[in-house]
PDB file of N, CA and C in Angstrom:
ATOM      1  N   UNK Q 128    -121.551 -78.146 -16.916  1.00 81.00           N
ATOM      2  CA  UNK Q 128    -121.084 -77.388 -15.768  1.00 81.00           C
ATOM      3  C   UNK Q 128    -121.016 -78.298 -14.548  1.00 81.00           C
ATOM      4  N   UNK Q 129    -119.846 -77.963 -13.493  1.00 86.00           N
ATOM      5  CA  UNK Q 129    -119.748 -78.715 -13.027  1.00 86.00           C
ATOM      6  C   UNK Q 129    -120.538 -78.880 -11.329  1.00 86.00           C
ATOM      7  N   UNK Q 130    -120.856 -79.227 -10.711  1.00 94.00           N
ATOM      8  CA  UNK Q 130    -121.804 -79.212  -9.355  1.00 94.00           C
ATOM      9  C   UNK Q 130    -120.610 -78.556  -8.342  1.00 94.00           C
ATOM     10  N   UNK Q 131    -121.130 -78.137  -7.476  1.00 96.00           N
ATOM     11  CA  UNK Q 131    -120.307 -77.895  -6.412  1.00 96.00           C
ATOM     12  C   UNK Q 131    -119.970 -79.161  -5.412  1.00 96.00           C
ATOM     13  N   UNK Q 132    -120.290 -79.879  -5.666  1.00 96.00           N
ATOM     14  CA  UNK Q 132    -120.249 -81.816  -4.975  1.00 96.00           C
ATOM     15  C   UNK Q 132    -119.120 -81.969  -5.980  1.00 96.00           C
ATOM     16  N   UNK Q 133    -119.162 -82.189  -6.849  1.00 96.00           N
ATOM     17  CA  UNK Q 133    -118.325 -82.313  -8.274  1.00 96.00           C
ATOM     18  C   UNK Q 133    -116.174 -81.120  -8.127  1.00 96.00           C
ATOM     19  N   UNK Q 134    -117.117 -80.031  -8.208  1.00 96.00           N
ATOM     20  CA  UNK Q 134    -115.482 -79.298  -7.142  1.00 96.00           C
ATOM     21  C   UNK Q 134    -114.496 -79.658  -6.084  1.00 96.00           C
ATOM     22  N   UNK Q 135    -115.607 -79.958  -5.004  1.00 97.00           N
ATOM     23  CA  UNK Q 135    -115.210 -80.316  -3.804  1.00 97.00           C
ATOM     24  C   UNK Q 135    -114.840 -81.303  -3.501  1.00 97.00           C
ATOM     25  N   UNK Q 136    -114.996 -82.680  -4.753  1.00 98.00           N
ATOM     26  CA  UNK Q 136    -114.578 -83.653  -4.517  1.00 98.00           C
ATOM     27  C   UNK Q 136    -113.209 -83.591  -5.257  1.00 98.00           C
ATOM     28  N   UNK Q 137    -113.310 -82.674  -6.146  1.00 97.00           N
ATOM     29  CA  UNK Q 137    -111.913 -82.978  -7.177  1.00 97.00           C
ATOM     30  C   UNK Q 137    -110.520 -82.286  -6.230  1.00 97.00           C
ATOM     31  N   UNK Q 138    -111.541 -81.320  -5.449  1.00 97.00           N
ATOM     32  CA  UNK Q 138    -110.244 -80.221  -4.720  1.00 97.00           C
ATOM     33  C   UNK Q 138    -109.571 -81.493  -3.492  1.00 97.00           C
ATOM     34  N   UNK Q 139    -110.833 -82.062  -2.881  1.00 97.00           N
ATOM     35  CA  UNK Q 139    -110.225 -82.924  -1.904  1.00 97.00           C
ATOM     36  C   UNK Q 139    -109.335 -84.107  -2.443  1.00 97.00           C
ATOM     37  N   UNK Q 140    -109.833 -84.420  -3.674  1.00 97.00           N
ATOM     38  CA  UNK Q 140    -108.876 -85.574  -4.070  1.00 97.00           C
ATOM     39  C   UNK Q 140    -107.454 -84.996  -4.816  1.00 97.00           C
ATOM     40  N   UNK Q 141    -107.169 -83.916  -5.353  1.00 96.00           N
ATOM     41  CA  UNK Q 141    -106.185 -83.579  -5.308  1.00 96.00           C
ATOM     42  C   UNK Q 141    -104.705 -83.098  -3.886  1.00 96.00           C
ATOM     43  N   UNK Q 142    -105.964 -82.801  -2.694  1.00 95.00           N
ATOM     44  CA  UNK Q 142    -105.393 -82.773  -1.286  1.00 95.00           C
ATOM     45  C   UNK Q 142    -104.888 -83.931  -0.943  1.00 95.00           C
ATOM     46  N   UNK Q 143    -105.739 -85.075  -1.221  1.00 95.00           N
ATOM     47  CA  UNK Q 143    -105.341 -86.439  -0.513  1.00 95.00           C
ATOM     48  C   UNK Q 143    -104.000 -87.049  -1.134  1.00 95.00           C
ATOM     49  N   UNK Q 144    -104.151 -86.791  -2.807  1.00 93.00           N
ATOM     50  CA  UNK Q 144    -103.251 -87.547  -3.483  1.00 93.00           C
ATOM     51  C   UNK Q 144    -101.620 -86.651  -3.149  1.00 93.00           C
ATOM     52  N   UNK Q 145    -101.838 -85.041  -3.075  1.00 92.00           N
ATOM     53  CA  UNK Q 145    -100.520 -84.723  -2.470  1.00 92.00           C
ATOM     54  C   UNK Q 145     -99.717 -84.969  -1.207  1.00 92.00           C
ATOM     55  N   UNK Q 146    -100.728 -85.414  -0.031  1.00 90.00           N
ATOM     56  CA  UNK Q 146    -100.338 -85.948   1.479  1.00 90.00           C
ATOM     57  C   UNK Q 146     -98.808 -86.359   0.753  1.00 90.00           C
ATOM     58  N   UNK Q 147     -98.169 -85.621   1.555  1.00 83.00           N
ATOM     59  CA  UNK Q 147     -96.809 -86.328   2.381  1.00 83.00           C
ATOM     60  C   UNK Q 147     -96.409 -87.331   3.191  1.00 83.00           C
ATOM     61  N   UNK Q 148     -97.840 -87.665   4.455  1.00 84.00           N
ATOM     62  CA  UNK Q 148     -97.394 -88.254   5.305  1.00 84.00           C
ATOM     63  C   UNK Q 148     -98.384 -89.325   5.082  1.00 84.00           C
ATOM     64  N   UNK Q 149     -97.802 -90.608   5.373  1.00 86.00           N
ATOM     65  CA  UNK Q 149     -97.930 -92.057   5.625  1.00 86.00           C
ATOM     66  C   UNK Q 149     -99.522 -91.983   5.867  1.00 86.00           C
ATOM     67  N   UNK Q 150    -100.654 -92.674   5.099  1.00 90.00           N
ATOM     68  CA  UNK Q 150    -101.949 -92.881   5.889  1.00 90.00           C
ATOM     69  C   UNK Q 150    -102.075 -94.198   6.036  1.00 90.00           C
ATOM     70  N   UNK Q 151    -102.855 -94.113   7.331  1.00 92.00           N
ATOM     71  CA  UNK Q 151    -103.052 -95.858   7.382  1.00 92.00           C
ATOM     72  C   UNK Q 151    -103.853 -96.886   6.328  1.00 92.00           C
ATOM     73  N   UNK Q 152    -103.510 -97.986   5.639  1.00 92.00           N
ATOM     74  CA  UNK Q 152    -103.714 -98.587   5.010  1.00 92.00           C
ATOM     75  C   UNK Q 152    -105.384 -99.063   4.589  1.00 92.00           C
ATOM     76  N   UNK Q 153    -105.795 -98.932   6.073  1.00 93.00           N
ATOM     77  CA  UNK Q 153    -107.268 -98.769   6.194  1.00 93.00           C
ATOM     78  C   UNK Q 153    -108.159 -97.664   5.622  1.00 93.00           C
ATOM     79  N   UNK Q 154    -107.333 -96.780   6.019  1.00 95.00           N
ATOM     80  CA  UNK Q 154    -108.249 -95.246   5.490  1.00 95.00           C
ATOM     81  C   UNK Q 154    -107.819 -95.410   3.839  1.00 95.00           C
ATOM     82  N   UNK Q 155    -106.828 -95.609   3.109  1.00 94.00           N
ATOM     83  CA  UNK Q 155    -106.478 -95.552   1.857  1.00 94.00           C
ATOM     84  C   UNK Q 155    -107.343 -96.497   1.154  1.00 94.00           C
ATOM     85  N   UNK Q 156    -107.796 -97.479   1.813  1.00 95.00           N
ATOM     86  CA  UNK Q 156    -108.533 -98.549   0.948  1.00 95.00           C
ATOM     87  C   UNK Q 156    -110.299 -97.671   1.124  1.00 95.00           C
ATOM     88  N   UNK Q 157    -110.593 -97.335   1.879  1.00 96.00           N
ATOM     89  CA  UNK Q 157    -111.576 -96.104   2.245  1.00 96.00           C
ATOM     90  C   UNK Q 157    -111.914 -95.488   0.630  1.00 96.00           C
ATOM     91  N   UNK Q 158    -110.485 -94.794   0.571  1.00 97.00           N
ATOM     92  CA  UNK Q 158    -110.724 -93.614   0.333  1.00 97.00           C
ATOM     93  C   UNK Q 158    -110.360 -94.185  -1.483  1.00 97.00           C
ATOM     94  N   UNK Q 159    -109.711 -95.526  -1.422  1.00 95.00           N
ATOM     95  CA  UNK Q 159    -109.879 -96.176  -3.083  1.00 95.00           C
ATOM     96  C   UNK Q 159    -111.333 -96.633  -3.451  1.00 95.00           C
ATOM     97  N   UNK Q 160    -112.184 -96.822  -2.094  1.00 95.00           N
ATOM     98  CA  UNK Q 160    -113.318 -97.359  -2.554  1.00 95.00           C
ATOM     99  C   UNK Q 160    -114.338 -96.030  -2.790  1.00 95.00           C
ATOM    100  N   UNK Q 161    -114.303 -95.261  -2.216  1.00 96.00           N
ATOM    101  CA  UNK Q 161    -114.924 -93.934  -2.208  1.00 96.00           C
ATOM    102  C   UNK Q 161    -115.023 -93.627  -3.697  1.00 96.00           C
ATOM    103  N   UNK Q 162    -113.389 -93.483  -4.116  1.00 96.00           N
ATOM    104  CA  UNK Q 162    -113.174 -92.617  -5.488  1.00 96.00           C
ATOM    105  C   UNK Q 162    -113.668 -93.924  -6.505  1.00 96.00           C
ATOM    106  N   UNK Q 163    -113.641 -94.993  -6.217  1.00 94.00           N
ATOM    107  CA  UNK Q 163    -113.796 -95.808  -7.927  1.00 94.00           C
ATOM    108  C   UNK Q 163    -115.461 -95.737  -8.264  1.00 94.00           C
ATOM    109  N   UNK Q 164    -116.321 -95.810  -7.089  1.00 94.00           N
ATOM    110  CA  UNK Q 164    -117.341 -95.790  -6.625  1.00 94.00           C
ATOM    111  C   UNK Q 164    -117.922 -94.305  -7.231  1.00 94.00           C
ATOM    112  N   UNK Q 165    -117.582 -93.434  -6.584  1.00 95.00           N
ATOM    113  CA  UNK Q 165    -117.700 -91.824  -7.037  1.00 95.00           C
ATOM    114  C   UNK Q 165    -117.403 -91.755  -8.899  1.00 95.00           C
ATOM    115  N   UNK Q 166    -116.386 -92.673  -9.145  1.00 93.00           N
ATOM    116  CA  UNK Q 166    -116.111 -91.793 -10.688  1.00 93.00           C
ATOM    117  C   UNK Q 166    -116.652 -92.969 -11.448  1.00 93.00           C
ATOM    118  N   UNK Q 167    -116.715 -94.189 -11.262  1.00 87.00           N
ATOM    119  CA  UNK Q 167    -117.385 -95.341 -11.952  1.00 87.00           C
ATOM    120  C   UNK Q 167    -118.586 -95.358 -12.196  1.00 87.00           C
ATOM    121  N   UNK Q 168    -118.829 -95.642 -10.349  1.00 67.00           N
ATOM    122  CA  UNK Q 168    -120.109 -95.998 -10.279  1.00 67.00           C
ATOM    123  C   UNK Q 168    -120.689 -97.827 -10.562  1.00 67.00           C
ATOM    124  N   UNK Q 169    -119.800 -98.170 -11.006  1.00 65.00           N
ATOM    125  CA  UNK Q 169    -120.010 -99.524 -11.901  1.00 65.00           C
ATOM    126  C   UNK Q 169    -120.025-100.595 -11.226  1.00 65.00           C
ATOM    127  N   UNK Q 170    -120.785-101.763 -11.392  1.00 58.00           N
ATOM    128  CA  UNK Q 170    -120.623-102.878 -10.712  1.00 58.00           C
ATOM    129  C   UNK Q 170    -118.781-103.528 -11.382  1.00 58.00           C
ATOM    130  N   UNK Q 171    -118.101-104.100 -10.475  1.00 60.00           N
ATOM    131  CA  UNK Q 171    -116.801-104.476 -11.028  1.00 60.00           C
ATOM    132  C   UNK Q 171    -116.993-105.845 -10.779  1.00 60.00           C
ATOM    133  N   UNK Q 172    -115.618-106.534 -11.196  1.00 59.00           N
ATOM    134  CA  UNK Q 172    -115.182-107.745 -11.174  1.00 59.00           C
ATOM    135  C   UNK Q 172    -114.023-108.023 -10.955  1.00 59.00           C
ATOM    136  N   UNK Q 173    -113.775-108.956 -10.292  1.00 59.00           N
ATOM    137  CA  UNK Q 173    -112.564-109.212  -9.913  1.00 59.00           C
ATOM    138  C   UNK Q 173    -111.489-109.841 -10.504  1.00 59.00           C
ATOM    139  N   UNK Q 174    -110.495-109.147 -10.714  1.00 59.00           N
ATOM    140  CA  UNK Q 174    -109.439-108.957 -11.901  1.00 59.00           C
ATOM    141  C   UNK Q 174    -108.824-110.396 -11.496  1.00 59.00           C
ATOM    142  N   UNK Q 175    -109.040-111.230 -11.052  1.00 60.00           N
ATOM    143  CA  UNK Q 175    -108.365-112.483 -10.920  1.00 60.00           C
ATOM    144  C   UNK Q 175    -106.666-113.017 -10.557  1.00 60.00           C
ATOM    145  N   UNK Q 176    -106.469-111.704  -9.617  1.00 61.00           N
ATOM    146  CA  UNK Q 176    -105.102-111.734  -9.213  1.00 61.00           C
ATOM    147  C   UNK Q 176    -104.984-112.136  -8.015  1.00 61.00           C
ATOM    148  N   UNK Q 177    -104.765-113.362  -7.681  1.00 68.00           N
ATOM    149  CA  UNK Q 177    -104.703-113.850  -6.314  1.00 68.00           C
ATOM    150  C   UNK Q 177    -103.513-113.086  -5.493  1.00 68.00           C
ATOM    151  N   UNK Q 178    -103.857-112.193  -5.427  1.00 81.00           N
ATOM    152  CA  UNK Q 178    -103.006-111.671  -3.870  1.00 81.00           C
ATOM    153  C   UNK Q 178    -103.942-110.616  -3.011  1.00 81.00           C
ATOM    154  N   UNK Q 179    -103.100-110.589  -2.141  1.00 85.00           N
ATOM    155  CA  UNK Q 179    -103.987-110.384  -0.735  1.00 85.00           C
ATOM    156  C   UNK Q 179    -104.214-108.657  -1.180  1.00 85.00           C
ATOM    157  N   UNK Q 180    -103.499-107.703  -1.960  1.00 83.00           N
ATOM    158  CA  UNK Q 180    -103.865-106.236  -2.096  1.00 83.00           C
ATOM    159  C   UNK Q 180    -105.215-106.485  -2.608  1.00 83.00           C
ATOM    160  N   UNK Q 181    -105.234-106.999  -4.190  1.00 83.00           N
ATOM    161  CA  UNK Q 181    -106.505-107.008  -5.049  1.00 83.00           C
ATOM    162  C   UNK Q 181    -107.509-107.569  -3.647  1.00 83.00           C
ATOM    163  N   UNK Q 182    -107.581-108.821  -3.166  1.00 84.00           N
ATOM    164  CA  UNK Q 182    -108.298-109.085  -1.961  1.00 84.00           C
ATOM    165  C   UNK Q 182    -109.274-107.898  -0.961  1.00 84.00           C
ATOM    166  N   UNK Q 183    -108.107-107.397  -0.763  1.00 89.00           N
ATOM    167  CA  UNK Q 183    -108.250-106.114  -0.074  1.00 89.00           C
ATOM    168  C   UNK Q 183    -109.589-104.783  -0.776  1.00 89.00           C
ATOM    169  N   UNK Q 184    -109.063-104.465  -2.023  1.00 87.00           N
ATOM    170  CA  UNK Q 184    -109.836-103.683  -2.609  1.00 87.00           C
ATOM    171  C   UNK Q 184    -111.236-104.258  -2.925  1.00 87.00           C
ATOM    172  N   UNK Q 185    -111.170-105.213  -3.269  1.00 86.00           N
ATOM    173  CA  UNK Q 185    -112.349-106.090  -3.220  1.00 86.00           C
ATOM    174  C   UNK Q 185    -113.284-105.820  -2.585  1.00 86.00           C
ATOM    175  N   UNK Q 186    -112.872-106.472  -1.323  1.00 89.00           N
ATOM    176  CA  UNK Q 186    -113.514-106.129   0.363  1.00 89.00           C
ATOM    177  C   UNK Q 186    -114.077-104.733   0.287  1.00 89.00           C
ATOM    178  N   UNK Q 187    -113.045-103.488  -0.108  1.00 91.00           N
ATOM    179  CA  UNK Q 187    -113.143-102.379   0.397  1.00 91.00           C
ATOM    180  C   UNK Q 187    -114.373-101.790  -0.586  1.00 91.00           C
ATOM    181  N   UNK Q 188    -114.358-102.306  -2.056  1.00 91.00           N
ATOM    182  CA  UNK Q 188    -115.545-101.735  -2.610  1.00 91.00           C
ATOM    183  C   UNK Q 188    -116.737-102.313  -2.230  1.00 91.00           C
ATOM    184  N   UNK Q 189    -116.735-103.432  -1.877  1.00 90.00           N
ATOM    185  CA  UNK Q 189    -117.938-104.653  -1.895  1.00 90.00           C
ATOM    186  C   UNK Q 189    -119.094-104.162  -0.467  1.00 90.00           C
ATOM    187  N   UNK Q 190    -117.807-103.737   0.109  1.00 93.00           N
ATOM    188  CA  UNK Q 190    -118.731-103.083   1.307  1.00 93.00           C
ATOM    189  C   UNK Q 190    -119.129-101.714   1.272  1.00 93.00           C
ATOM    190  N   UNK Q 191    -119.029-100.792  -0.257  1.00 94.00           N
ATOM    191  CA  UNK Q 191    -119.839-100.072  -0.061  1.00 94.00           C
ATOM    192  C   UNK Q 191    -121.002-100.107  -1.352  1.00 94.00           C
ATOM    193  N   UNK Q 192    -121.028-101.098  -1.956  1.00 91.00           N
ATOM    194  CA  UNK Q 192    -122.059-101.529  -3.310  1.00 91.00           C
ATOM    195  C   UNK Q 192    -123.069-100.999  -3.687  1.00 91.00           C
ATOM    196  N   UNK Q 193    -123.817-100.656  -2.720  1.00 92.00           N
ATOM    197  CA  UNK Q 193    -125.153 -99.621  -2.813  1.00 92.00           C
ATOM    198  C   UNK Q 193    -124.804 -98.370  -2.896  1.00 92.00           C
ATOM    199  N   UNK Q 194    -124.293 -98.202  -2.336  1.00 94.00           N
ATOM    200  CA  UNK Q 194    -123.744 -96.367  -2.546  1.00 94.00           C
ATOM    201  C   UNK Q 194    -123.654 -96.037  -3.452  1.00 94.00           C
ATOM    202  N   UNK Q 195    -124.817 -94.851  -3.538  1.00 94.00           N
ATOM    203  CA  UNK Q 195    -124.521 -94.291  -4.575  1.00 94.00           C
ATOM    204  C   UNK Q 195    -123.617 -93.211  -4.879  1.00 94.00           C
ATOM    205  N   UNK Q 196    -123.318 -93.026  -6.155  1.00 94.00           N
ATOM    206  CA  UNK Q 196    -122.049 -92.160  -6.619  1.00 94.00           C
ATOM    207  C   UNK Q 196    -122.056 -90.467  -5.625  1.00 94.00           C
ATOM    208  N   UNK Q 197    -123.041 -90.069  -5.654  1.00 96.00           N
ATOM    209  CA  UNK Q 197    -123.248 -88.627  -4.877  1.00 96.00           C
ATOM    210  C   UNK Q 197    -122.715 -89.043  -3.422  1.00 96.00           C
ATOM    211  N   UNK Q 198    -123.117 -89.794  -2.582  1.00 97.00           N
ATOM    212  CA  UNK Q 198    -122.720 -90.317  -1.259  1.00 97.00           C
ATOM    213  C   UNK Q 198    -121.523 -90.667  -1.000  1.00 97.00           C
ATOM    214  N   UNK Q 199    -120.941 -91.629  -2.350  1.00 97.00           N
ATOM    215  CA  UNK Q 199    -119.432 -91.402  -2.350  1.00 97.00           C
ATOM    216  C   UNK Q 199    -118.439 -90.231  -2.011  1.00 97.00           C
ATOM    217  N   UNK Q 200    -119.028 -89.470  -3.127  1.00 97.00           N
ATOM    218  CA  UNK Q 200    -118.548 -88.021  -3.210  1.00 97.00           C
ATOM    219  C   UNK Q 200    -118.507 -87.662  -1.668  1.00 97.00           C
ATOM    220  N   UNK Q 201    -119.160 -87.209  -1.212  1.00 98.00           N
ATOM    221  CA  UNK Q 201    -119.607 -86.693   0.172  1.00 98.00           C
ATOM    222  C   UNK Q 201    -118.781 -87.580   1.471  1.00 98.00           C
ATOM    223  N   UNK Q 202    -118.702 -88.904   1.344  1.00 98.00           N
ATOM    224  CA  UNK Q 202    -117.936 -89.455   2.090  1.00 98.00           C
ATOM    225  C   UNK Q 202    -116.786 -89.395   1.912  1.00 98.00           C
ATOM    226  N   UNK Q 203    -116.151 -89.169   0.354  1.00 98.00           N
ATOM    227  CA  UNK Q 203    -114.698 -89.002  -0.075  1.00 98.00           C
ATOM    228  C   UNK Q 203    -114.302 -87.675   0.951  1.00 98.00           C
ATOM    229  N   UNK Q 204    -115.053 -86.571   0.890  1.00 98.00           N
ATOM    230  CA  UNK Q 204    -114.616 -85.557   1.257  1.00 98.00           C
ATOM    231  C   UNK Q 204    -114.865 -85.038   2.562  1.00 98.00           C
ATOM    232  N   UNK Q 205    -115.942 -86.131   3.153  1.00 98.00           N
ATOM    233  CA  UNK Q 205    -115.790 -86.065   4.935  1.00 98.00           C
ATOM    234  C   UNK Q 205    -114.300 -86.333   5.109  1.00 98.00           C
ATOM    235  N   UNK Q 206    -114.412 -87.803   4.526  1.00 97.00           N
ATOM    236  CA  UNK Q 206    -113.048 -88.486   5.099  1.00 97.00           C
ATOM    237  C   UNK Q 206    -111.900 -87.799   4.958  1.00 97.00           C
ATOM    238  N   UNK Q 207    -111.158 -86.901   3.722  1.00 97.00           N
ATOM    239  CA  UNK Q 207    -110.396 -85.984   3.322  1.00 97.00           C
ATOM    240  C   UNK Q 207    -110.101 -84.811   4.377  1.00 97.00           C
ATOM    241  N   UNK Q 208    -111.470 -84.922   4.663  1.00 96.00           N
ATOM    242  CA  UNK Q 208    -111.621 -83.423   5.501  1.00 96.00           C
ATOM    243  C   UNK Q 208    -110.703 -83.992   6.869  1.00 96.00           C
ATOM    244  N   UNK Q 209    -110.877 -84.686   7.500  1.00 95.00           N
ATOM    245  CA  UNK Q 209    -111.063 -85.683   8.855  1.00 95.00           C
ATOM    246  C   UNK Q 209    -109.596 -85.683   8.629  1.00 95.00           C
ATOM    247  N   UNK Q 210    -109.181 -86.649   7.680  1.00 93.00           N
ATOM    248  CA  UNK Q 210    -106.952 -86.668   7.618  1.00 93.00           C
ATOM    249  C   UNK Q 210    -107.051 -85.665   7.653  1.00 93.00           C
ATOM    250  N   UNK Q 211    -106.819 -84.421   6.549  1.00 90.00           N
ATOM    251  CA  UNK Q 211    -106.267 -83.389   6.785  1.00 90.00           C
ATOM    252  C   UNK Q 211    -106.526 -82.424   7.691  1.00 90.00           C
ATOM    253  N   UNK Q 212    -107.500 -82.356   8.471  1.00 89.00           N
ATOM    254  CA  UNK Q 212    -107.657 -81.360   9.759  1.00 89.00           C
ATOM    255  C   UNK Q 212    -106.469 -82.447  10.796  1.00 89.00           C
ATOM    256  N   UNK Q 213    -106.311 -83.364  10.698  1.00 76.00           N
ATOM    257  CA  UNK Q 213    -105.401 -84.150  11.713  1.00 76.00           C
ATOM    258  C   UNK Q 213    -104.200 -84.060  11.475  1.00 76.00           C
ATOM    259  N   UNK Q 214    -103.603 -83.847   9.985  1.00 63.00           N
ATOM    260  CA  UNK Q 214    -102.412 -83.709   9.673  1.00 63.00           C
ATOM    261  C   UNK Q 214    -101.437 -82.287   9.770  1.00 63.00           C
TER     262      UNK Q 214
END
């Protein structure tokens, strides 16, 4: 059964992934590190693609490493909350 953390993250990530409008590149790398973090959990590695996106995601998970998966969740869906009350 599923948690109500567990709902609320799936409802917000289905909100985010339908957005229409343009988010800034910053918040999207946010909100990629949130979700791999949230559904992984896993220490990763870096896929060895020298360009500046992979770079990017890198950065964006690396700085949240400790986080744990529940906190993810919860930050996925502050942040969700935050675009879409703005949009």
């Amino acid at each position: 059964m599923k948690s109500d953390l567990d709902i609320a993250f799936k409802e917000a990530f289905d909100k985010v992934s339908k957005l229409q409008e343009a988010v800034a590149p910053d918040v999207m790398l946010k909100f990629y590190a949130y979700y791999k973090k949230a559904t992984s959990g896993k220490v990763f590695s870096y896929d060895n693609k020298s360009n500046i996106r992979s770079a990017f995601k890198v950065n964006a998970r690396m700085q949240i490493k400790d986080m744990s998966s529940k906190k993810a969740k919860e930050e996925y869906i502050k942040l969700a909350n935050t675009i879409l009350t703005n949009k």
